[in-house]
PDB file of C-alpha atoms in Angstrom:
ATOM      1  CA  ILE A   5       4.547 232.456 185.404  1.00  0.00           C
ATOM      2  CA  HIS A   6       3.562 231.959 189.136  1.00  0.00           C
ATOM      3  CA  VAL A   7       4.169 235.156 191.387  1.00  0.00           C
ATOM      4  CA  CYS A   8       3.503 235.354 195.152  1.00  0.00           C
ATOM      5  CA  ASN A   9       5.665 237.797 196.275  1.00  0.00           C
ATOM      6  CA  TYR A  10       5.746 239.638 199.884  1.00  0.00           C
ATOM      7  CA  ASN A  11       3.257 236.901 201.650  1.00  0.00           C
ATOM      8  CA  GLN A  12       3.940 235.194 204.772  1.00  0.00           C
ATOM      9  CA  LEU A  13       4.038 231.626 202.872  1.00  0.00           C
ATOM     10  CA  THR A  14       5.947 229.051 204.777  1.00  0.00           C
ATOM     11  CA  ASN A  15       5.076 226.274 202.261  1.00  0.00           C
ATOM     12  CA  LEU A  16       5.006 226.505 198.373  1.00  0.00           C
ATOM     13  CA  ASP A  17       4.343 223.232 196.496  1.00  0.00           C
ATOM     14  CA  VAL A  18       4.757 223.914 192.519  1.00  0.00           C
ATOM     15  CA  SER A  19       5.489 220.234 191.830  1.00  0.00           C
ATOM     16  CA  LYS A  20       2.784 219.587 189.833  1.00  0.00           C
ATOM     17  CA  ASN A  21       3.209 222.789 187.573  1.00  0.00           C
ATOM     18  CA  ILE A  22       5.929 221.078 185.488  1.00  0.00           C
ATOM     19  CA  GLY A  23       5.166 223.884 182.658  1.00  0.00           C
ATOM     20  CA  LEU A  24       6.370 226.499 185.040  1.00  0.00           C
ATOM     21  CA  THR A  25       9.073 228.965 183.145  1.00  0.00           C
ATOM     22  CA  HIS A  26       8.841 231.846 186.014  1.00  0.00           C
ATOM     23  CA  LEU A  27       8.873 231.486 189.928  1.00  0.00           C
ATOM     24  CA  TYR A  28       8.635 234.745 192.055  1.00  0.00           C
ATOM     25  CA  CYS A  29       8.411 233.575 195.557  1.00  0.00           C
ATOM     26  CA  ALA A  30      10.401 236.379 197.349  1.00  0.00           C
ATOM     27  CA  SER A  31       9.885 237.830 200.663  1.00  0.00           C
ATOM     28  CA  ASN A  32       7.876 234.934 202.491  1.00  0.00           C
ATOM     29  CA  GLN A  33       8.839 232.587 205.059  1.00  0.00           C
ATOM     30  CA  LEU A  34       9.754 229.502 203.042  1.00  0.00           C
ATOM     31  CA  MET A  35      11.790 227.059 204.528  1.00  0.00           C
ATOM     32  CA  ASN A  36      11.475 224.500 201.755  1.00  0.00           C
ATOM     33  CA  LEU A  37      11.293 224.935 197.954  1.00  0.00           C
ATOM     34  CA  ASP A  38      11.405 221.730 196.070  1.00  0.00           C
ATOM     35  CA  ILE A  39      11.521 222.912 191.671  1.00  0.00           C
ATOM     36  CA  SER A  40      13.142 219.426 190.936  1.00  0.00           C
ATOM     37  CA  GLU A  41       9.998 218.740 188.839  1.00  0.00           C
ATOM     38  CA  ASN A  42      10.250 222.105 187.189  1.00  0.00           C
ATOM     39  CA  LEU A  43      12.327 221.312 184.596  1.00  0.00           C
ATOM     40  CA  CYS A  44      11.183 224.334 181.999  1.00  0.00           C
ATOM     41  CA  LEU A  45      12.231 226.783 184.751  1.00  0.00           C
ATOM     42  CA  ARG A  46      14.141 230.003 183.379  1.00  0.00           C
ATOM     43  CA  ASN A  47      13.461 232.514 186.077  1.00  0.00           C
ATOM     44  CA  LEU A  48      13.456 231.655 190.037  1.00  0.00           C
ATOM     45  CA  TYR A  49      13.438 234.498 192.472  1.00  0.00           C
ATOM     46  CA  CYS A  50      13.085 233.529 195.803  1.00  0.00           C
ATOM     47  CA  ASN A  51      15.194 235.935 198.044  1.00  0.00           C
ATOM     48  CA  TYR A  52      14.036 236.876 201.308  1.00  0.00           C
ATOM     49  CA  ASN A  53      12.813 233.556 202.457  1.00  0.00           C
ATOM     50  CA  GLN A  54      14.449 231.312 204.742  1.00  0.00           C
ATOM     51  CA  LEU A  55      15.704 228.728 202.494  1.00  0.00           C
ATOM     52  CA  ALA A  56      18.638 226.552 203.941  1.00  0.00           C
ATOM     53  CA  ASN A  57      18.634 224.334 200.883  1.00  0.00           C
ATOM     54  CA  LEU A  58      18.227 224.775 197.114  1.00  0.00           C
ATOM     55  CA  ASP A  59      18.916 222.688 194.577  1.00  0.00           C
ATOM     56  CA  VAL A  60      18.931 223.660 190.886  1.00  0.00           C
ATOM     57  CA  SER A  61      20.448 220.729 189.047  1.00  0.00           C
ATOM     58  CA  LYS A  62      17.585 219.688 187.308  1.00  0.00           C
ATOM     59  CA  ASN A  63      16.566 223.312 186.053  1.00  0.00           C
ATOM     60  CA  THR A  64      19.140 223.398 183.260  1.00  0.00           C
ATOM     61  CA  GLY A  65      17.637 226.141 181.505  1.00  0.00           C
ATOM     62  CA  LEU A  66      18.103 228.255 184.326  1.00  0.00           C
ATOM     63  CA  ARG A  67      18.821 232.163 183.481  1.00  0.00           C
ATOM     64  CA  ASP A  68      18.514 234.072 186.090  1.00  0.00           C
ATOM     65  CA  LEU A  69      18.723 233.331 189.746  1.00  0.00           C
ATOM     66  CA  ASN A  70      18.166 235.495 192.828  1.00  0.00           C
ATOM     67  CA  CYS A  71      18.123 233.555 196.278  1.00  0.00           C
ATOM     68  CA  ASP A  72      19.831 236.171 198.201  1.00  0.00           C
ATOM     69  CA  SER A  73      18.732 236.953 202.036  1.00  0.00           C
ATOM     70  CA  ASN A  74      18.375 233.387 203.037  1.00  0.00           C
ATOM     71  CA  GLN A  75      20.202 230.854 205.236  1.00  0.00           C
ATOM     72  CA  LEU A  76      21.757 228.759 202.239  1.00  0.00           C
ATOM     73  CA  THR A  77      24.938 227.226 203.177  1.00  0.00           C
ATOM     74  CA  ASN A  78      25.705 225.614 199.895  1.00  0.00           C
ATOM     75  CA  LEU A  79      24.881 226.200 196.444  1.00  0.00           C
ATOM     76  CA  ASP A  80      25.922 224.480 193.068  1.00  0.00           C
ATOM     77  CA  ILE A  81      25.259 226.088 189.490  1.00  0.00           C
ATOM     78  CA  SER A  82      27.617 223.552 187.599  1.00  0.00           C
ATOM     79  CA  LYS A  83      24.738 222.216 185.785  1.00  0.00           C
ATOM     80  CA  ASN A  84      23.225 225.907 184.823  1.00  0.00           C
ATOM     81  CA  ILE A  85      25.094 226.440 181.832  1.00  0.00           C
ATOM     82  CA  ILE A  86      23.111 229.258 180.558  1.00  0.00           C
ATOM     83  CA  LEU A  87      22.659 231.325 183.684  1.00  0.00           C
ATOM     84  CA  THR A  88      23.235 234.816 183.242  1.00  0.00           C
ATOM     85  CA  TYR A  89      22.077 236.180 186.460  1.00  0.00           C
ATOM     86  CA  LEU A  90      23.168 234.932 189.814  1.00  0.00           C
ATOM     87  CA  HIS A  91      22.279 236.789 193.599  1.00  0.00           C
ATOM     88  CA  CYS A  92      23.335 234.856 196.317  1.00  0.00           C
ATOM     89  CA  SER A  93      24.705 237.399 198.954  1.00  0.00           C
ATOM     90  CA  LEU A  94      23.516 237.411 202.361  1.00  0.00           C
ATOM     91  CA  ASN A  95      23.403 233.809 202.540  1.00  0.00           C
ATOM     92  CA  GLN A  96      25.744 231.433 204.971  1.00  0.00           C
ATOM     93  CA  LEU A  97      27.206 230.064 202.289  1.00  0.00           C
ATOM     94  CA  LYS A  98      30.487 227.570 202.873  1.00  0.00           C
ATOM     95  CA  ASN A  99      30.403 226.332 199.167  1.00  0.00           C
ATOM     96  CA  LEU A 100      29.735 227.866 196.238  1.00  0.00           C
ATOM     97  CA  ASN A 101      30.068 226.138 192.835  1.00  0.00           C
ATOM     98  CA  LEU A 102      29.999 227.775 189.443  1.00  0.00           C
ATOM     99  CA  LYS A 103      32.060 225.645 187.466  1.00  0.00           C
ATOM    100  CA  ASN A 104      29.778 224.933 184.851  1.00  0.00           C
ATOM    101  CA  ALA A 105      32.494 225.838 181.516  1.00  0.00           C
ATOM    102  CA  ASN A 106      30.463 228.677 180.801  1.00  0.00           C
ATOM    103  CA  ASN A 107      31.168 231.259 183.179  1.00  0.00           C
ATOM    104  CA  ILE A 108      31.321 234.022 180.584  1.00  0.00           C
ATOM    105  CA  ASN A 109      28.005 233.857 180.595  1.00  0.00           C
ATOM    106  CA  LEU A 110      27.842 235.528 184.224  1.00  0.00           C
ATOM    107  CA  ARG A 111      28.521 239.272 183.545  1.00  0.00           C
ATOM    108  CA  GLY A 112      29.161 242.052 185.889  1.00  0.00           C
ATOM    109  CA  PHE A 113      26.676 243.537 188.016  1.00  0.00           C
ATOM    110  CA  PHE A 114      24.388 240.786 187.127  1.00  0.00           C
ATOM    111  CA  ILE A 115      26.483 238.354 189.737  1.00  0.00           C
ATOM    112  CA  ASP A 116      26.916 238.770 193.637  1.00  0.00           C
ATOM    113  CA  PHE A 117      28.045 236.794 196.231  1.00  0.00           C
ATOM    114  CA  THR A 118      28.897 239.052 198.909  1.00  0.00           C
ATOM    115  CA  LYS A 119      28.141 239.085 202.679  1.00  0.00           C
ATOM    116  CA  ASN A 120      28.851 234.917 203.158  1.00  0.00           C
ATOM    117  CA  PRO A 121      31.100 235.547 206.018  1.00  0.00           C
ATOM    118  CA  ASN A 122      31.900 231.740 205.557  1.00  0.00           C
ATOM    119  CA  LEU A 123      32.809 231.519 202.038  1.00  0.00           C
ATOM    120  CA  GLU A 124      36.414 231.346 201.544  1.00  0.00           C
ATOM    121  CA  CYS A 125      36.601 229.720 198.246  1.00  0.00           C
ATOM    122  CA  ILE A 126      34.341 229.922 195.159  1.00  0.00           C
ATOM    123  CA  GLN A 127      34.931 227.284 192.488  1.00  0.00           C
ATOM    124  CA  VAL A 128      35.085 228.904 188.796  1.00  0.00           C
ATOM    125  CA  ASP A 129      36.140 227.757 185.353  1.00  0.00           C
ATOM    126  CA  ASP A 130      39.261 230.187 185.532  1.00  0.00           C
ATOM    127  CA  PRO A 131      40.359 231.884 188.358  1.00  0.00           C
ATOM    128  CA  ASP A 132      42.070 234.660 186.463  1.00  0.00           C
ATOM    129  CA  TYR A 133      38.967 235.586 184.071  1.00  0.00           C
ATOM    130  CA  SER A 134      36.962 235.556 187.394  1.00  0.00           C
ATOM    131  CA  ASN A 135      39.444 237.839 189.354  1.00  0.00           C
ATOM    132  CA  ILE A 136      39.106 240.416 186.286  1.00  0.00           C
ATOM    133  CA  ASN A 137      35.534 240.452 185.515  1.00  0.00           C
ATOM    134  CA  TRP A 138      33.888 239.724 188.999  1.00  0.00           C
ATOM    135  CA  ALA A 139      36.486 241.280 191.456  1.00  0.00           C
ATOM    136  CA  THR A 140      33.479 243.012 193.516  1.00  0.00           C
ATOM    137  CA  SER A 141      31.202 240.245 193.004  1.00  0.00           C
ATOM    138  CA  LYS A 142      32.646 238.364 196.407  1.00  0.00           C
ATOM    139  CA  ASP A 143      33.697 239.587 199.347  1.00  0.00           C
ATOM    140  CA  THR A 144      37.871 240.177 200.240  1.00  0.00           C
ATOM    141  CA  THR A 145      37.968 237.045 202.134  1.00  0.00           C
ATOM    142  CA  SER A 146      37.008 234.738 199.672  1.00  0.00           C
ATOM    143  CA  SER A 147      38.930 233.378 196.624  1.00  0.00           C
ATOM    144  CA  TYR A 148      38.521 231.891 193.123  1.00  0.00           C
ATOM    145  CA  ASN A 149      39.796 228.394 192.230  1.00  0.00           C
ATOM    146  CA  THR A 150      39.292 225.631 189.821  1.00  0.00           C
ATOM    147  CA  SER A 151      38.996 223.724 193.003  1.00  0.00           C
ATOM    148  CA  CYS A 152      37.874 223.631 196.558  1.00  0.00           C
ATOM    149  CA  LYS A 153      38.125 221.458 199.570  1.00  0.00           C
TER     150      LYS A 153
END
C-alpha cells in the first residue's frame, strides 16, 4: 500500500513497486502516472490531480478506480472486468469505454461519470441495463450505446 495524498507531488514513479496493490495519490499536482508495471494493483485513487491520460489496460485486477477531478479526455476500462467502483466525474472526457462483458459488477452509487460536458456517448455492454441501473451516473447529454463513434 502506498499513500501520498495531499502533497504537492508533480511526479510519482511506482514502476519498481511491481507488488503494489493499493495506490492513494489524490490531491497532488500529478500530470503523469504510469501504472503499467503495477499488475497487482487493486485500488487506485488518483483523483484531484492534473492527469490528462490514464492507462489502466494492464491493471486487470483493478477493483476500485477514482480518477475524478483531473483533465482526462479518454478512459478505457474494457480490460478491467472485476471493477466494482468507478468515479471519473469532473474531467474532460470525450470517450468512455465501459464495455468489458461484466458491467453488472459496477453498481449504483459506486459509479459516477457526471460533469463531463464533452461526453456524448458511453460505450457499455447493454444500454438498457445501463439506463435502468445507472440513470443518474451520467449527464443528461450523454447516452449509453454498445458502440460509440
